[in-house]
Amino acid sequence: MIARALLFGLLLAPLLALASPRERILLDSGWRFHRGDPPGVDGRLDYDVRPQVAQSADGKVADARPDAAEKVEADRPVLKPWILPSANPLLPAGRRHRRPAGEPPGGDVAFLQPDFDDSGWDAVTLPHDWAIAGPFLVEGPYGGMGRLPSWGVGWYRRTLELPAGVAGRSLFLDVGGAMSYATVWLNGRLVGGWPYGYNSWRLDLTPYARPGERNTLAIRLDNPPESARWYPGGGLYRDVWLTVADPVHVAQWGSFVTTPEVSAEAATVQLRIEVDNDGRSAARVEVASELFALDADGRREGTAVARIAPAILHVPAGSSARTEGRARIAQPRLWGPPPEQQPHRYLAITTISRDGRVLDRYETRFGIREVEWDPDRGVVVNGRHVPLRGVNQHHDLGALGAAFNVRAAERQLEILRGMGVNAIRLAHNPPDPQLLELTDRMGLLVIDEVFDSWEKKKTPLDFHLVFPDWHEADLRAMLRRDRNHPSVILWSVGNEVGEQYDGQAGAEIGRRLVAIVREEDPTRPATASMNWAKADMPFPAAFDVVNLNYQGEGIRQAPEFEGTERIRTPPSYPAFRAAFPDKVIFGSETASAFSSRGVYLFPVSPEASAPVRDGRGGDSAIRQVSGYELHAVDFGSSADKVFATLDRHPYVAGEFVWNGFDYLGEPTPYYDARSSYSGMIDLAGFPKDRYWLYQSRWRPDLPMAHLLPHWTWPGREGQVTPVHVFTSGDEAELFVGGVSQGRKKKGPYQYRLRWDDVVYRPGELRVQAYRDGQPWASDTVRTAGAAATLEATADRARIAGDGRDLAFVEVRVLDAAGRPVPAATDLLRFRVEGPAVLVATDNGDATDMTAFPSPERKAFSGKALAIVRGIPGQSGTATLTVESGTLQAAKVGIQIEAATGDAAQPSVVPAHAGTR
Ligand code: GAL
C-alpha cells in the first residue's frame, strides 16, 4: 500500500512540476475488495426500492413478449436523489437534478469511513469480475445469467495519495464500466454514482478531495438478481482512471470530429471542442488543433498534416462554451474495411491556452470516411459497396468473464475476421471503450447499441427500472463517448423492445431517442432491432434504417408451429421493402443456429433448417446439439436458409448472425448448461463447423473445403453416416477409403454439398472441391486410434509481461500417429513454470461446470484451452506443461518480455489445416 502511495505521489509530482496540462492515472492496482455489506446497512445504501422478485424459472423464450413495468414507490429513504445529479453533465439545463440538502442516508456505514481497516479484504487488480471464478451454481434456475454468482453487493476501496500540488485543479474519477448500480464515496462523503453497468461515466471528485493527504475512495456495487438475459459479470470490470486537469479543460468527451467533405483529392475535417470552466472566474482562452496521420499501430507519424486556426473562446465561470473549426487535408488516407480498403486513422491534438500558458491538451483519434446508406445496395463506404458480413457479440470474454482484456478481445476479432466478418453488432450494450479502438484499427464496421429494454421488462430487475430517469444520460453517454470512432456506422437505441407492441406510444419513445441521437451526432443514422413490429405498424417508421431480427427469413413458419402463441411471421423483407423503399434494410439478427463443437448426432435431418428436438438435432440427456449445423432456435433458421433468403432479396444490405462467439448465459435449448450454443465459435475460441460454412460464403476467393463429421466412429461400422462439405468451390467429389461417392454440384440456393447415404468404414475420408471445373481445394479426415499424446500450441510465442497481455494455448489430444482424437475427453492437468501464471482453462463445452481458474479440465471433442499471463515486471521463458495419465505430456514455452507496450504481433486466425 505504502509503495503504491509513494509511487503515486512520485508519479504525479514531477508531472505537476512540469505543469502538465492533463494527467490520466490508471487506478488498476491497490484495490481491496469484499462481497456484501457490513451488518446493519438495512437497505440504507440502496439506490432505490426494487420490486420483490420470487425466484423464477429463467428458461424464458428469447422472443417472449416483454411485460409492463411494476410501479414501486420508495417507502424509506434511498440514495437515488443523491445519485441522479451524476447525470447532469449529460443533460440539458432544464432537466438537471438538484442534489438534496442534508446528508444522504447510510453515512455511518463502516465500509465507507476513511479509517475503516480493509486489510483483511482481498487485494484485487482491475479490471475485475467478481463472479467469473465461480463456482458454478449447478442447481437452480440460473442458466440464463450463466450460473455464476454475479448478483449481490460488492465493495472496492483504495487510497489516493494526492500531492498538495493538485490543490486548485479539477479531479475526476473516470470509470469505463462498473456492474452495476455504483455508488462512490471519497473520504466518507457521497460523490455520486451510476446505475447502468455498461456505460462509461465520470464523477467530479474535486469538492471532496483533500490535496496533500491520503484520500480514501470507496465504491459499492449492487448487482440485482434476475436482471439480465445473459451473464452480466460483476464489479469494476473495466478500467478506472483519475483525471487531473486545469479547471479550464476540454469537457468529458468534449470533442466531436466530422468530415463533411470527403474525396480522394481532399477532405474537410470539422472539429468541435467543448470547454468547461470549473473555476470561479471567467476564462478567455485560445483553442487550437493540429492534425496528424497515424500509422497502422496507431502511432503518430511525422509532422502535422493540417491545422485548425486558433479561436478565442470566452468560458464563463462554472459554465461551458464551444468552438468549431475546420481544416483541409489534401490526398487524405481514408478509413475503410479491408481487404479492399485500409483503416487509416488520424489524430487531432487540441491545445487550450491562456496568455501563452497551456491549460489543457486533448487528443482525439478519428478516421476520414464517407458512409452512404443506399436502399438498393446497402452500405457504401468511400464509394464501394460493402455487403454486411456481420456477427452479434456479447461482452464476455469466455473464461475471463466480463473483465475487459484488450488481447482477449483482439483475439476474438481476429478469429472472426478469419471467417470473413467485416461488421460487428455490439449486442446489446456499449462496449469497453478499447474495443472500439480495436475495431477502428482493424477496419470492422460497428453497430453500437445502447439498450435491450426500455420501459417494459424482459427480466424482472433489468434496465427498465431506471429507464425513465436514466435513458437520456445513458444514451448521450454512449453517443458522446463513441462518435469519433470511424468504425461506428450506426447507432441502435434498442433491441427487440416491448414498445414494438405499443403502436404510436411505443414509436413515440423511439422518436424521442432518435431525436437525442440527432442532437449528439447528426452524421449517422439510428435504428432499433425488431423481431415483432411489422412493416405497417408505427414502430419501424421511427427509425432511419430497418433492422430485422429473424423476420427476414420468417419466424416459426413450419407447420408444427401452427396455432402457437409465440411470434409467427412470414418472410418479411418484401413487406418492409415495399413500405420503406427509401430505407436500407438488413438482418440485425439472423440464424440463431445451435451446435456443439465436434458433436454429431444421428439420424441427420433431411431438412436444410429445423428446430432442435430430442432425436432431431438435439439430445437433452447430454445437453448437446448436433454439429451438422442444420438446427436453430424455434424462431431462427440455419445459416443455409438465411443465405438463400439474402440471395433472393439482393437489396438486403447483409446480415449480423446470432452469433459470433458463444457467450456465458442464455444456454437455449438446455438451461441447465452454463453457456450458449448459438456461437459459430465456441466459448474457448475454437471454431465450430459453421465457421467454415460462413467462410465459404464470406471469403469466396479463399480456396477452401471443409468436411464433416470427423471419421472416428467405433461401433458405427456399416451404418449410414452422412458427410457434408462446406466449400468456396461450386462442386466436389467425395472419397471414402479412396472410393468415389460421386461428384456433386451446388444447385441454386444451395450452400453445402451433402452425401447423406455414406456408410461408415474406418479409414480416410477425402473431398476434392472444384471451381469452374478446376481443382480448387481439398480436405481429408482420418480415423484416429487411441489417445496417445498431447499437443500444445500457443497463439503467440512472445507476450508482454505487463500483467495484461495473454497467451492462448490450444491443447489437442492426438493418437500415436499424430491424428486428432475427435471425441477425446481425457482429464488434463495444466502447470505453468517461470514468470507467468495460469489464468483460466476452458474447452468450449456448454455443460462443463468446472470453475474457469481450475488447472484441471477435461478435453471436449479432443481440445482444451489454457490462458496464460505474464507476471508484471518479470521476464524470461514461461513453460506450460499439460499432462494426462499415461498420455505423452506436452510443453510449450512462452517468452515473457519486459513490458514496453509492444507485444509481438499476434496471428491467431484458425488455419484450415487441409488435412486433419
Ligand atoms: C434474440 C435476442 C438475442 C438473443 C437471441 C437468442 O431474440 O435479441 O439477445 O436472445 O434471440 O436466440
PDB file of C-alpha atoms in Angstrom, residues 144-250:
ATOM      1  CA  GLY A 144     -29.953 -17.509 -18.129  1.00  0.00           C
ATOM      2  CA  MET A 145     -27.326 -15.488 -16.267  1.00  0.00           C
ATOM      3  CA  GLY A 146     -24.588 -18.064 -16.737  1.00  0.00           C
ATOM      4  CA  ARG A 147     -24.748 -19.988 -13.421  1.00  0.00           C
ATOM      5  CA  LEU A 148     -22.116 -17.735 -11.896  1.00  0.00           C
ATOM      6  CA  PRO A 149     -22.659 -15.666  -8.718  1.00  0.00           C
ATOM      7  CA  SER A 150     -22.761 -12.262 -10.404  1.00  0.00           C
ATOM      8  CA  TRP A 151     -25.561 -10.715  -8.350  1.00  0.00           C
ATOM      9  CA  GLY A 152     -25.317  -9.133  -4.912  1.00  0.00           C
ATOM     10  CA  VAL A 153     -23.304  -6.379  -3.271  1.00  0.00           C
ATOM     11  CA  GLY A 154     -19.556  -5.839  -3.603  1.00  0.00           C
ATOM     12  CA  TRP A 155     -17.261  -3.126  -2.219  1.00  0.00           C
ATOM     13  CA  TYR A 156     -13.983  -1.780  -3.564  1.00  0.00           C
ATOM     14  CA  ARG A 157     -11.692   0.524  -1.571  1.00  0.00           C
ATOM     15  CA  ARG A 158      -8.330   2.101  -2.190  1.00  0.00           C
ATOM     16  CA  THR A 159      -6.318   5.091  -1.065  1.00  0.00           C
ATOM     17  CA  LEU A 160      -5.447   8.021  -3.277  1.00  0.00           C
ATOM     18  CA  GLU A 161      -2.345   9.820  -2.158  1.00  0.00           C
ATOM     19  CA  LEU A 162      -2.970  13.258  -3.605  1.00  0.00           C
ATOM     20  CA  PRO A 163       0.041  15.602  -3.711  1.00  0.00           C
ATOM     21  CA  ALA A 164      -0.516  19.097  -2.353  1.00  0.00           C
ATOM     22  CA  GLY A 165       0.041  20.390  -5.890  1.00  0.00           C
ATOM     23  CA  VAL A 166      -3.370  19.205  -7.034  1.00  0.00           C
ATOM     24  CA  ALA A 167      -4.983  21.956  -4.968  1.00  0.00           C
ATOM     25  CA  GLY A 168      -6.883  24.210  -7.324  1.00  0.00           C
ATOM     26  CA  ARG A 169      -7.063  21.602 -10.074  1.00  0.00           C
ATOM     27  CA  SER A 170     -10.068  19.561 -11.157  1.00  0.00           C
ATOM     28  CA  LEU A 171     -10.083  15.881 -10.237  1.00  0.00           C
ATOM     29  CA  PHE A 172     -12.296  13.343 -11.951  1.00  0.00           C
ATOM     30  CA  LEU A 173     -12.964   9.673 -11.486  1.00  0.00           C
ATOM     31  CA  ASP A 174     -13.412   8.133 -14.939  1.00  0.00           C
ATOM     32  CA  VAL A 175     -14.958   4.675 -14.879  1.00  0.00           C
ATOM     33  CA  GLY A 176     -15.030   2.569 -18.046  1.00  0.00           C
ATOM     34  CA  GLY A 177     -17.884   0.497 -16.667  1.00  0.00           C
ATOM     35  CA  ALA A 178     -18.991  -0.891 -13.311  1.00  0.00           C
ATOM     36  CA  MET A 179     -21.544  -3.699 -12.962  1.00  0.00           C
ATOM     37  CA  SER A 180     -23.782  -2.222 -11.579  1.00  0.00           C
ATOM     38  CA  TYR A 181     -25.584   0.471  -9.510  1.00  0.00           C
ATOM     39  CA  ALA A 182     -22.266   2.014  -8.491  1.00  0.00           C
ATOM     40  CA  THR A 183     -22.126   4.450  -5.580  1.00  0.00           C
ATOM     41  CA  VAL A 184     -18.892   6.315  -4.862  1.00  0.00           C
ATOM     42  CA  TRP A 185     -17.663   7.932  -1.633  1.00  0.00           C
ATOM     43  CA  LEU A 186     -14.468   9.912  -1.250  1.00  0.00           C
ATOM     44  CA  ASN A 187     -13.249  10.447   2.304  1.00  0.00           C
ATOM     45  CA  GLY A 188     -16.581   9.198   3.596  1.00  0.00           C
ATOM     46  CA  ARG A 189     -18.646  11.659   1.578  1.00  0.00           C
ATOM     47  CA  LEU A 190     -21.027  10.525  -1.131  1.00  0.00           C
ATOM     48  CA  VAL A 191     -19.845  11.768  -4.525  1.00  0.00           C
ATOM     49  CA  GLY A 192     -22.433  10.161  -6.824  1.00  0.00           C
ATOM     50  CA  GLY A 193     -22.940   7.024  -8.840  1.00  0.00           C
ATOM     51  CA  TRP A 194     -24.188   5.340 -11.975  1.00  0.00           C
ATOM     52  CA  PRO A 195     -26.785   2.549 -12.211  1.00  0.00           C
ATOM     53  CA  TYR A 196     -26.267   1.222 -15.776  1.00  0.00           C
ATOM     54  CA  GLY A 197     -23.459  -1.301 -15.779  1.00  0.00           C
ATOM     55  CA  TYR A 198     -22.467  -0.969 -19.428  1.00  0.00           C
ATOM     56  CA  ASN A 199     -21.771   2.724 -19.798  1.00  0.00           C
ATOM     57  CA  SER A 200     -18.665   4.749 -19.066  1.00  0.00           C
ATOM     58  CA  TRP A 201     -19.120   7.600 -16.616  1.00  0.00           C
ATOM     59  CA  ARG A 202     -17.324  10.388 -14.796  1.00  0.00           C
ATOM     60  CA  LEU A 203     -17.701  11.861 -11.311  1.00  0.00           C
ATOM     61  CA  ASP A 204     -16.204  15.133 -10.151  1.00  0.00           C
ATOM     62  CA  LEU A 205     -14.097  14.373  -7.085  1.00  0.00           C
ATOM     63  CA  THR A 206     -12.838  17.939  -6.665  1.00  0.00           C
ATOM     64  CA  PRO A 207     -15.187  19.100  -3.885  1.00  0.00           C
ATOM     65  CA  TYR A 208     -14.430  16.011  -1.771  1.00  0.00           C
ATOM     66  CA  ALA A 209     -10.681  15.688  -2.338  1.00  0.00           C
ATOM     67  CA  ARG A 210      -8.016  16.615   0.232  1.00  0.00           C
ATOM     68  CA  PRO A 211      -4.807  17.580  -1.555  1.00  0.00           C
ATOM     69  CA  GLY A 212      -1.625  16.759   0.317  1.00  0.00           C
ATOM     70  CA  GLU A 213      -3.338  13.962   2.210  1.00  0.00           C
ATOM     71  CA  ARG A 214      -4.198  10.348   1.943  1.00  0.00           C
ATOM     72  CA  ASN A 215      -7.691  10.133   0.489  1.00  0.00           C
ATOM     73  CA  THR A 216      -9.956   7.106   0.627  1.00  0.00           C
ATOM     74  CA  LEU A 217     -12.110   6.020  -2.238  1.00  0.00           C
ATOM     75  CA  ALA A 218     -14.939   3.540  -1.563  1.00  0.00           C
ATOM     76  CA  ILE A 219     -17.190   2.139  -4.273  1.00  0.00           C
ATOM     77  CA  ARG A 220     -20.232  -0.014  -3.632  1.00  0.00           C
ATOM     78  CA  LEU A 221     -21.869  -2.031  -6.413  1.00  0.00           C
ATOM     79  CA  ASP A 222     -25.241  -3.692  -6.111  1.00  0.00           C
ATOM     80  CA  ASN A 223     -25.979  -6.090  -8.960  1.00  0.00           C
ATOM     81  CA  PRO A 224     -29.630  -7.135  -8.992  1.00  0.00           C
ATOM     82  CA  PRO A 225     -30.555 -10.789  -9.433  1.00  0.00           C
ATOM     83  CA  GLU A 226     -32.760 -11.600 -12.439  1.00  0.00           C
ATOM     84  CA  SER A 227     -31.515  -8.524 -14.231  1.00  0.00           C
ATOM     85  CA  ALA A 228     -30.110  -9.936 -17.453  1.00  0.00           C
ATOM     86  CA  ARG A 229     -30.761 -12.433 -20.243  1.00  0.00           C
ATOM     87  CA  TRP A 230     -27.049 -13.283 -20.351  1.00  0.00           C
ATOM     88  CA  TYR A 231     -24.057 -13.164 -17.991  1.00  0.00           C
ATOM     89  CA  PRO A 232     -23.515  -9.550 -16.927  1.00  0.00           C
ATOM     90  CA  GLY A 233     -20.427 -10.105 -14.768  1.00  0.00           C
ATOM     91  CA  GLY A 234     -19.992  -8.098 -11.592  1.00  0.00           C
ATOM     92  CA  GLY A 235     -17.628  -5.469 -10.252  1.00  0.00           C
ATOM     93  CA  LEU A 236     -15.197  -2.874 -11.566  1.00  0.00           C
ATOM     94  CA  TYR A 237     -14.800  -4.876 -14.775  1.00  0.00           C
ATOM     95  CA  ARG A 238     -13.314  -2.112 -16.902  1.00  0.00           C
ATOM     96  CA  ASP A 239     -10.526   0.385 -16.336  1.00  0.00           C
ATOM     97  CA  VAL A 240     -10.849   3.176 -13.783  1.00  0.00           C
ATOM     98  CA  TRP A 241      -8.851   6.391 -14.168  1.00  0.00           C
ATOM     99  CA  LEU A 242      -8.115   9.500 -12.170  1.00  0.00           C
ATOM    100  CA  THR A 243      -8.005  12.557 -14.409  1.00  0.00           C
ATOM    101  CA  VAL A 244      -6.299  15.690 -13.119  1.00  0.00           C
ATOM    102  CA  ALA A 245      -6.864  18.846 -15.161  1.00  0.00           C
ATOM    103  CA  ASP A 246      -6.808  22.590 -15.002  1.00  0.00           C
ATOM    104  CA  PRO A 247     -10.227  23.949 -14.022  1.00  0.00           C
ATOM    105  CA  VAL A 248     -10.427  25.127 -17.623  1.00  0.00           C
ATOM    106  CA  HIS A 249     -10.315  21.969 -19.708  1.00  0.00           C
ATOM    107  CA  VAL A 250     -11.906  20.101 -22.572  1.00  0.00           C
TER     108      VAL A 250
END
